Amino acid sequence: MLAGLNKVSTLHQSSFEKTVTLAMTGASGAQYGLRLLQCLLASNVRVWLLLSEAAQVVINTETDMQLPEGDERELQNFLADRFAAQEGQLTLFSKRDWFSPVASGTGAPASMVICPASGGTLSAVACGASNNLIERAADVALKERRQLILVPREAPYSEIHLENMLKLTRMGAMILPASPGFYQRPSSVEDIVDFVVARLLDQLAIEQKLLPSWGEQDGQ
């Protein structure tokens, strides 16, 4: 385990605007989660990060980033250096760190995002499986009536995916698919990624300049 509940929950607590749990699973679309991580850190948000093993494989496959194969501490330091995190701003928890703050309603932050969220993760969260820390943290968010946003990237959706998304929506979670708009006339893949990340930051009530609000285009 990287740290106990009391140690993590008090570390630099007053230094950051807020805390967000960010989980990344094995769906395609690692760029969305990594860009969100970068923006959260740049916005002085403390991030408690959860990476599935499949997510690490996807990151190595879809990006130019090659994650270290050491323990969680080495991976945490790598990501903190990569995204210029402040001391104590980024904490990575292992998949079975049941003593981490996110595993309990008394320690979990007000917001959690799963980006990207695989179909399997959608199913597990909808059923309350809690077989790993990502699923447990999402279960905590639901039972405590806290903000939970899932970013599925599956295409097309099966009836199972749709039923799970509807079930989660009725539980209070938000489904925000990785479905970028094009009215801002993106000129790069980065622009397309930023569209989705901007919507996530808006939902988290974090100021962003990636995408203008509707009506602000072209100086309106």
PDB file of C-alpha atoms in Angstrom:
ATOM      1  CA  MET A   1       0.000   0.000   0.000  1.00  0.00           C
ATOM      2  CA  LEU A   2       1.186   3.505  -0.755  1.00  0.00           C
ATOM      3  CA  ALA A   3      -0.196   5.161   2.315  1.00  0.00           C
ATOM      4  CA  GLY A   4      -2.691   4.717   5.107  1.00  0.00           C
ATOM      5  CA  LEU A   5      -5.985   6.580   5.329  1.00  0.00           C
ATOM      6  CA  ASN A   6      -4.936   9.176   7.900  1.00  0.00           C
ATOM      7  CA  LYS A   7      -1.616   9.956   6.234  1.00  0.00           C
ATOM      8  CA  VAL A   8      -3.112  10.492   2.791  1.00  0.00           C
ATOM      9  CA  SER A   9      -6.197  12.398   3.898  1.00  0.00           C
ATOM     10  CA  THR A  10      -4.160  15.022   5.747  1.00  0.00           C
ATOM     11  CA  LEU A  11      -1.255  15.366   3.278  1.00  0.00           C
ATOM     12  CA  HIS A  12      -1.203  18.922   1.924  1.00  0.00           C
ATOM     13  CA  GLN A  13      -4.970  19.012   2.361  1.00  0.00           C
ATOM     14  CA  SER A  14      -5.173  22.820   2.519  1.00  0.00           C
ATOM     15  CA  SER A  15      -2.856  23.374  -0.461  1.00  0.00           C
ATOM     16  CA  PHE A  16      -5.288  22.378  -3.203  1.00  0.00           C
ATOM     17  CA  GLU A  17      -8.637  23.653  -4.399  1.00  0.00           C
ATOM     18  CA  LYS A  18     -10.360  20.270  -4.254  1.00  0.00           C
ATOM     19  CA  THR A  19      -9.756  16.542  -4.598  1.00  0.00           C
ATOM     20  CA  VAL A  20     -10.971  14.346  -7.456  1.00  0.00           C
ATOM     21  CA  THR A  21     -10.701  10.587  -7.824  1.00  0.00           C
ATOM     22  CA  LEU A  22      -9.704   9.711 -11.394  1.00  0.00           C
ATOM     23  CA  ALA A  23      -9.872   6.096 -12.543  1.00  0.00           C
ATOM     24  CA  MET A  24      -8.720   4.798 -15.912  1.00  0.00           C
ATOM     25  CA  THR A  25      -9.731   1.370 -17.187  1.00  0.00           C
ATOM     26  CA  GLY A  26      -8.894  -0.695 -20.243  1.00  0.00           C
ATOM     27  CA  ALA A  27     -11.153   0.919 -22.837  1.00  0.00           C
ATOM     28  CA  SER A  28      -9.580   2.650 -25.783  1.00  0.00           C
ATOM     29  CA  GLY A  29      -9.257   6.390 -25.244  1.00  0.00           C
ATOM     30  CA  ALA A  30      -6.375   6.677 -22.797  1.00  0.00           C
ATOM     31  CA  GLN A  31      -5.734  10.149 -24.216  1.00  0.00           C
ATOM     32  CA  TYR A  32      -8.932  11.417 -22.599  1.00  0.00           C
ATOM     33  CA  GLY A  33      -7.930  10.255 -19.150  1.00  0.00           C
ATOM     34  CA  LEU A  34      -4.345  11.475 -19.429  1.00  0.00           C
ATOM     35  CA  ARG A  35      -5.413  14.896 -20.692  1.00  0.00           C
ATOM     36  CA  LEU A  36      -7.936  15.159 -17.870  1.00  0.00           C
ATOM     37  CA  LEU A  37      -5.202  14.256 -15.385  1.00  0.00           C
ATOM     38  CA  GLN A  38      -2.972  16.960 -16.852  1.00  0.00           C
ATOM     39  CA  CYS A  39      -5.719  19.584 -16.660  1.00  0.00           C
ATOM     40  CA  LEU A  40      -6.711  18.684 -13.108  1.00  0.00           C
ATOM     41  CA  LEU A  41      -3.141  18.996 -11.898  1.00  0.00           C
ATOM     42  CA  ALA A  42      -2.697  22.292 -13.746  1.00  0.00           C
ATOM     43  CA  SER A  43      -5.874  23.566 -12.025  1.00  0.00           C
ATOM     44  CA  ASN A  44      -4.416  22.956  -8.555  1.00  0.00           C
ATOM     45  CA  VAL A  45      -6.655  19.943  -7.968  1.00  0.00           C
ATOM     46  CA  ARG A  46      -5.378  17.047  -5.904  1.00  0.00           C
ATOM     47  CA  VAL A  47      -5.855  13.760  -7.768  1.00  0.00           C
ATOM     48  CA  TRP A  48      -6.232  10.300  -6.331  1.00  0.00           C
ATOM     49  CA  LEU A  49      -5.465   8.097  -9.314  1.00  0.00           C
ATOM     50  CA  LEU A  50      -6.581   4.513  -9.952  1.00  0.00           C
ATOM     51  CA  LEU A  51      -5.150   2.657 -12.949  1.00  0.00           C
ATOM     52  CA  SER A  52      -6.260  -0.815 -13.921  1.00  0.00           C
ATOM     53  CA  GLU A  53      -3.686  -3.178 -15.395  1.00  0.00           C
ATOM     54  CA  ALA A  54      -5.542  -3.047 -18.705  1.00  0.00           C
ATOM     55  CA  ALA A  55      -5.417   0.765 -18.635  1.00  0.00           C
ATOM     56  CA  GLN A  56      -1.645   0.638 -18.358  1.00  0.00           C
ATOM     57  CA  VAL A  57      -1.488  -1.630 -21.408  1.00  0.00           C
ATOM     58  CA  VAL A  58      -3.733   0.751 -23.357  1.00  0.00           C
ATOM     59  CA  ILE A  59      -1.621   3.769 -22.385  1.00  0.00           C
ATOM     60  CA  ASN A  60       1.511   2.027 -23.647  1.00  0.00           C
ATOM     61  CA  THR A  61      -0.293   1.070 -26.855  1.00  0.00           C
ATOM     62  CA  GLU A  62      -2.150   4.267 -27.726  1.00  0.00           C
ATOM     63  CA  THR A  63       0.362   6.925 -26.674  1.00  0.00           C
ATOM     64  CA  ASP A  64       4.071   7.625 -26.844  1.00  0.00           C
ATOM     65  CA  MET A  65       4.232   7.076 -23.096  1.00  0.00           C
ATOM     66  CA  GLN A  66       5.857   3.891 -21.819  1.00  0.00           C
ATOM     67  CA  LEU A  67       4.943   3.397 -18.184  1.00  0.00           C
ATOM     68  CA  PRO A  68       7.552   1.919 -15.836  1.00  0.00           C
ATOM     69  CA  GLU A  69       6.971  -1.682 -14.841  1.00  0.00           C
ATOM     70  CA  GLY A  70       7.969  -1.205 -11.210  1.00  0.00           C
ATOM     71  CA  ASP A  71       5.706  -0.745  -8.194  1.00  0.00           C
ATOM     72  CA  GLU A  72       2.994   1.881  -7.703  1.00  0.00           C
ATOM     73  CA  ARG A  73       5.427   4.335  -6.126  1.00  0.00           C
ATOM     74  CA  GLU A  74       7.643   4.308  -9.216  1.00  0.00           C
ATOM     75  CA  LEU A  75       4.648   4.757 -11.504  1.00  0.00           C
ATOM     76  CA  GLN A  76       3.289   7.560  -9.362  1.00  0.00           C
ATOM     77  CA  ASN A  77       6.603   9.413  -9.496  1.00  0.00           C
ATOM     78  CA  PHE A  78       6.796   8.930 -13.263  1.00  0.00           C
ATOM     79  CA  LEU A  79       3.350  10.455 -13.811  1.00  0.00           C
ATOM     80  CA  ALA A  80       3.966  13.243 -11.310  1.00  0.00           C
ATOM     81  CA  ASP A  81       7.131  14.223 -13.176  1.00  0.00           C
ATOM     82  CA  ARG A  82       5.467  13.874 -16.587  1.00  0.00           C
ATOM     83  CA  PHE A  83       2.595  16.204 -15.662  1.00  0.00           C
ATOM     84  CA  ALA A  84       4.465  18.543 -13.324  1.00  0.00           C
ATOM     85  CA  ALA A  85       2.461  17.675 -10.219  1.00  0.00           C
ATOM     86  CA  GLN A  86       3.190  19.540  -7.021  1.00  0.00           C
ATOM     87  CA  GLU A  87       4.426  17.643  -4.008  1.00  0.00           C
ATOM     88  CA  GLY A  88       1.584  15.598  -2.574  1.00  0.00           C
ATOM     89  CA  GLN A  89      -0.783  16.499  -5.410  1.00  0.00           C
ATOM     90  CA  LEU A  90      -0.894  13.101  -7.121  1.00  0.00           C
ATOM     91  CA  THR A  91      -1.352   9.802  -5.308  1.00  0.00           C
ATOM     92  CA  LEU A  92      -1.652   6.473  -7.100  1.00  0.00           C
ATOM     93  CA  PHE A  93      -3.382   3.621  -5.294  1.00  0.00           C
ATOM     94  CA  SER A  94      -3.051  -0.049  -6.111  1.00  0.00           C
ATOM     95  CA  LYS A  95      -6.100  -2.061  -7.137  1.00  0.00           C
ATOM     96  CA  ARG A  96      -6.458  -3.707  -3.719  1.00  0.00           C
ATOM     97  CA  ASP A  97      -5.503  -0.847  -1.418  1.00  0.00           C
ATOM     98  CA  TRP A  98      -8.600  -1.202   0.722  1.00  0.00           C
ATOM     99  CA  PHE A  99      -7.206   1.263   3.280  1.00  0.00           C
ATOM    100  CA  SER A 100      -7.065   4.120   0.765  1.00  0.00           C
ATOM    101  CA  PRO A 101      -9.475   7.055   1.317  1.00  0.00           C
ATOM    102  CA  VAL A 102     -11.501   6.266  -1.802  1.00  0.00           C
ATOM    103  CA  ALA A 103     -12.530   2.902  -0.357  1.00  0.00           C
ATOM    104  CA  SER A 104     -14.619   4.502   2.388  1.00  0.00           C
ATOM    105  CA  GLY A 105     -17.441   6.981   2.509  1.00  0.00           C
ATOM    106  CA  THR A 106     -15.647   8.775   5.320  1.00  0.00           C
ATOM    107  CA  GLY A 107     -12.604   9.490   3.157  1.00  0.00           C
ATOM    108  CA  ALA A 108     -13.631   9.605  -0.488  1.00  0.00           C
ATOM    109  CA  PRO A 109     -13.788  13.002  -2.201  1.00  0.00           C
ATOM    110  CA  ALA A 110     -16.957  14.571  -3.557  1.00  0.00           C
ATOM    111  CA  SER A 111     -16.224  13.704  -7.204  1.00  0.00           C
ATOM    112  CA  MET A 112     -15.040  10.650  -9.111  1.00  0.00           C
ATOM    113  CA  VAL A 113     -14.480  10.238 -12.840  1.00  0.00           C
ATOM    114  CA  ILE A 114     -13.866   6.944 -14.663  1.00  0.00           C
ATOM    115  CA  CYS A 115     -12.266   7.935 -17.945  1.00  0.00           C
ATOM    116  CA  PRO A 116     -12.258   5.905 -20.066  1.00  0.00           C
ATOM    117  CA  ALA A 117     -14.744   3.403 -18.682  1.00  0.00           C
ATOM    118  CA  SER A 118     -14.765  -0.043 -20.269  1.00  0.00           C
ATOM    119  CA  GLY A 119     -17.951  -2.024 -20.818  1.00  0.00           C
ATOM    120  CA  GLY A 120     -16.821  -4.410 -18.108  1.00  0.00           C
ATOM    121  CA  THR A 121     -16.392  -1.565 -15.657  1.00  0.00           C
ATOM    122  CA  LEU A 122     -19.858  -0.229 -16.495  1.00  0.00           C
ATOM    123  CA  SER A 123     -21.278  -3.658 -15.733  1.00  0.00           C
ATOM    124  CA  ALA A 124     -19.342  -4.121 -12.497  1.00  0.00           C
ATOM    125  CA  VAL A 125     -20.266  -0.699 -11.134  1.00  0.00           C
ATOM    126  CA  ALA A 126     -23.906  -1.112 -12.115  1.00  0.00           C
ATOM    127  CA  CYS A 127     -23.992  -4.413 -10.232  1.00  0.00           C
ATOM    128  CA  GLY A 128     -21.994  -3.228  -7.195  1.00  0.00           C
ATOM    129  CA  ALA A 129     -19.306  -5.864  -7.755  1.00  0.00           C
ATOM    130  CA  SER A 130     -16.487  -4.064  -5.872  1.00  0.00           C
ATOM    131  CA  ASN A 131     -13.878  -6.636  -6.896  1.00  0.00           C
ATOM    132  CA  ASN A 132     -11.114  -4.015  -7.098  1.00  0.00           C
ATOM    133  CA  LEU A 133     -10.508  -0.487  -5.846  1.00  0.00           C
ATOM    134  CA  ILE A 134     -11.971   1.224  -8.930  1.00  0.00           C
ATOM    135  CA  GLU A 135     -15.241  -0.658  -8.532  1.00  0.00           C
ATOM    136  CA  ARG A 136     -15.251  -0.101  -4.774  1.00  0.00           C
ATOM    137  CA  ALA A 137     -14.593   3.635  -5.126  1.00  0.00           C
ATOM    138  CA  ALA A 138     -17.462   3.942  -7.601  1.00  0.00           C
ATOM    139  CA  ASP A 139     -19.713   1.974  -5.259  1.00  0.00           C
ATOM    140  CA  VAL A 140     -18.815   4.392  -2.461  1.00  0.00           C
ATOM    141  CA  ALA A 141     -19.640   7.377  -4.662  1.00  0.00           C
ATOM    142  CA  LEU A 142     -23.056   5.916  -5.458  1.00  0.00           C
ATOM    143  CA  LYS A 143     -23.972   4.947  -1.918  1.00  0.00           C
ATOM    144  CA  GLU A 144     -22.865   8.316  -0.550  1.00  0.00           C
ATOM    145  CA  ARG A 145     -24.793  10.162  -3.325  1.00  0.00           C
ATOM    146  CA  ARG A 146     -21.606  11.821  -4.552  1.00  0.00           C
ATOM    147  CA  GLN A 147     -20.698  12.848  -8.087  1.00  0.00           C
ATOM    148  CA  LEU A 148     -19.763   9.922 -10.320  1.00  0.00           C
ATOM    149  CA  ILE A 149     -19.046  10.446 -14.017  1.00  0.00           C
ATOM    150  CA  LEU A 150     -18.349   7.560 -16.391  1.00  0.00           C
ATOM    151  CA  VAL A 151     -16.898   8.088 -19.866  1.00  0.00           C
ATOM    152  CA  PRO A 152     -17.679   5.020 -22.005  1.00  0.00           C
ATOM    153  CA  ARG A 153     -16.013   4.728 -25.393  1.00  0.00           C
ATOM    154  CA  GLU A 154     -17.576   1.539 -26.731  1.00  0.00           C
ATOM    155  CA  ALA A 155     -18.987   1.743 -30.265  1.00  0.00           C
ATOM    156  CA  PRO A 156     -21.510   0.536 -31.040  1.00  0.00           C
ATOM    157  CA  TYR A 157     -23.366  -0.007 -27.761  1.00  0.00           C
ATOM    158  CA  SER A 158     -24.938  -3.369 -27.076  1.00  0.00           C
ATOM    159  CA  GLU A 159     -28.209  -3.700 -25.211  1.00  0.00           C
ATOM    160  CA  ILE A 160     -26.157  -4.699 -22.164  1.00  0.00           C
ATOM    161  CA  HIS A 161     -24.128  -1.472 -22.333  1.00  0.00           C
ATOM    162  CA  LEU A 162     -27.272   0.620 -22.750  1.00  0.00           C
ATOM    163  CA  GLU A 163     -29.058  -1.098 -19.879  1.00  0.00           C
ATOM    164  CA  ASN A 164     -26.073  -0.598 -17.596  1.00  0.00           C
ATOM    165  CA  MET A 165     -25.801   3.075 -18.531  1.00  0.00           C
ATOM    166  CA  LEU A 166     -29.507   3.589 -17.878  1.00  0.00           C
ATOM    167  CA  LYS A 167     -29.225   1.759 -14.566  1.00  0.00           C
ATOM    168  CA  LEU A 168     -26.290   3.907 -13.480  1.00  0.00           C
ATOM    169  CA  THR A 169     -28.053   7.097 -14.567  1.00  0.00           C
ATOM    170  CA  ARG A 170     -31.030   6.169 -12.428  1.00  0.00           C
ATOM    171  CA  MET A 171     -28.650   5.600  -9.499  1.00  0.00           C
ATOM    172  CA  GLY A 172     -27.406   9.168  -9.834  1.00  0.00           C
ATOM    173  CA  ALA A 173     -24.272   8.704 -11.928  1.00  0.00           C
ATOM    174  CA  MET A 174     -23.626  10.728 -15.068  1.00  0.00           C
ATOM    175  CA  ILE A 175     -22.825   9.020 -18.357  1.00  0.00           C
ATOM    176  CA  LEU A 176     -20.656  11.297 -20.494  1.00  0.00           C
ATOM    177  CA  PRO A 177     -19.643   9.335 -23.601  1.00  0.00           C
ATOM    178  CA  ALA A 178     -16.466  10.233 -25.438  1.00  0.00           C
ATOM    179  CA  SER A 179     -18.525  11.789 -28.233  1.00  0.00           C
ATOM    180  CA  PRO A 180     -16.868  15.056 -29.274  1.00  0.00           C
ATOM    181  CA  GLY A 181     -18.734  17.808 -31.052  1.00  0.00           C
ATOM    182  CA  PHE A 182     -17.387  19.505 -34.157  1.00  0.00           C
ATOM    183  CA  TYR A 183     -18.983  22.934 -34.059  1.00  0.00           C
ATOM    184  CA  GLN A 184     -15.658  24.300 -32.769  1.00  0.00           C
ATOM    185  CA  ARG A 185     -14.060  23.053 -36.006  1.00  0.00           C
ATOM    186  CA  PRO A 186     -11.252  20.948 -34.543  1.00  0.00           C
ATOM    187  CA  SER A 187      -8.028  20.911 -36.511  1.00  0.00           C
ATOM    188  CA  SER A 188      -6.236  18.153 -34.618  1.00  0.00           C
ATOM    189  CA  VAL A 189      -6.767  15.042 -32.532  1.00  0.00           C
ATOM    190  CA  GLU A 190      -5.817  17.149 -29.524  1.00  0.00           C
ATOM    191  CA  ASP A 191      -8.743  19.488 -30.216  1.00  0.00           C
ATOM    192  CA  ILE A 192     -11.123  16.520 -30.310  1.00  0.00           C
ATOM    193  CA  VAL A 193      -9.771  15.173 -27.016  1.00  0.00           C
ATOM    194  CA  ASP A 194     -10.004  18.624 -25.438  1.00  0.00           C
ATOM    195  CA  PHE A 195     -13.706  18.868 -26.325  1.00  0.00           C
ATOM    196  CA  VAL A 196     -14.540  15.873 -24.137  1.00  0.00           C
ATOM    197  CA  VAL A 197     -12.140  16.903 -21.369  1.00  0.00           C
ATOM    198  CA  ALA A 198     -13.655  20.397 -21.327  1.00  0.00           C
ATOM    199  CA  ARG A 199     -17.109  18.906 -20.769  1.00  0.00           C
ATOM    200  CA  LEU A 200     -15.731  16.861 -17.889  1.00  0.00           C
ATOM    201  CA  LEU A 201     -14.115  19.896 -16.294  1.00  0.00           C
ATOM    202  CA  ASP A 202     -17.395  21.801 -16.645  1.00  0.00           C
ATOM    203  CA  GLN A 203     -19.229  19.021 -14.825  1.00  0.00           C
ATOM    204  CA  LEU A 204     -16.585  19.082 -12.086  1.00  0.00           C
ATOM    205  CA  ALA A 205     -17.052  22.865 -11.748  1.00  0.00           C
ATOM    206  CA  ILE A 206     -13.404  23.458 -12.605  1.00  0.00           C
ATOM    207  CA  GLU A 207     -12.640  26.499 -14.728  1.00  0.00           C
ATOM    208  CA  GLN A 208     -11.354  25.597 -18.170  1.00  0.00           C
ATOM    209  CA  LYS A 209     -10.278  27.406 -21.317  1.00  0.00           C
ATOM    210  CA  LEU A 210     -10.151  24.400 -23.612  1.00  0.00           C
ATOM    211  CA  LEU A 211     -13.568  25.078 -25.100  1.00  0.00           C
ATOM    212  CA  PRO A 212     -15.569  28.324 -25.114  1.00  0.00           C
ATOM    213  CA  SER A 213     -19.062  28.294 -23.715  1.00  0.00           C
ATOM    214  CA  TRP A 214     -21.876  28.271 -26.239  1.00  0.00           C
ATOM    215  CA  GLY A 215     -22.370  31.789 -27.536  1.00  0.00           C
ATOM    216  CA  GLU A 216     -18.758  32.798 -26.929  1.00  0.00           C
ATOM    217  CA  GLN A 217     -17.474  31.492 -30.259  1.00  0.00           C
ATOM    218  CA  ASP A 218     -16.018  34.026 -32.668  1.00  0.00           C
ATOM    219  CA  GLY A 219     -16.025  36.713 -30.013  1.00  0.00           C
ATOM    220  CA  GLN A 220     -19.787  36.632 -29.432  1.00  0.00           C
TER     221      GLN A 220
END
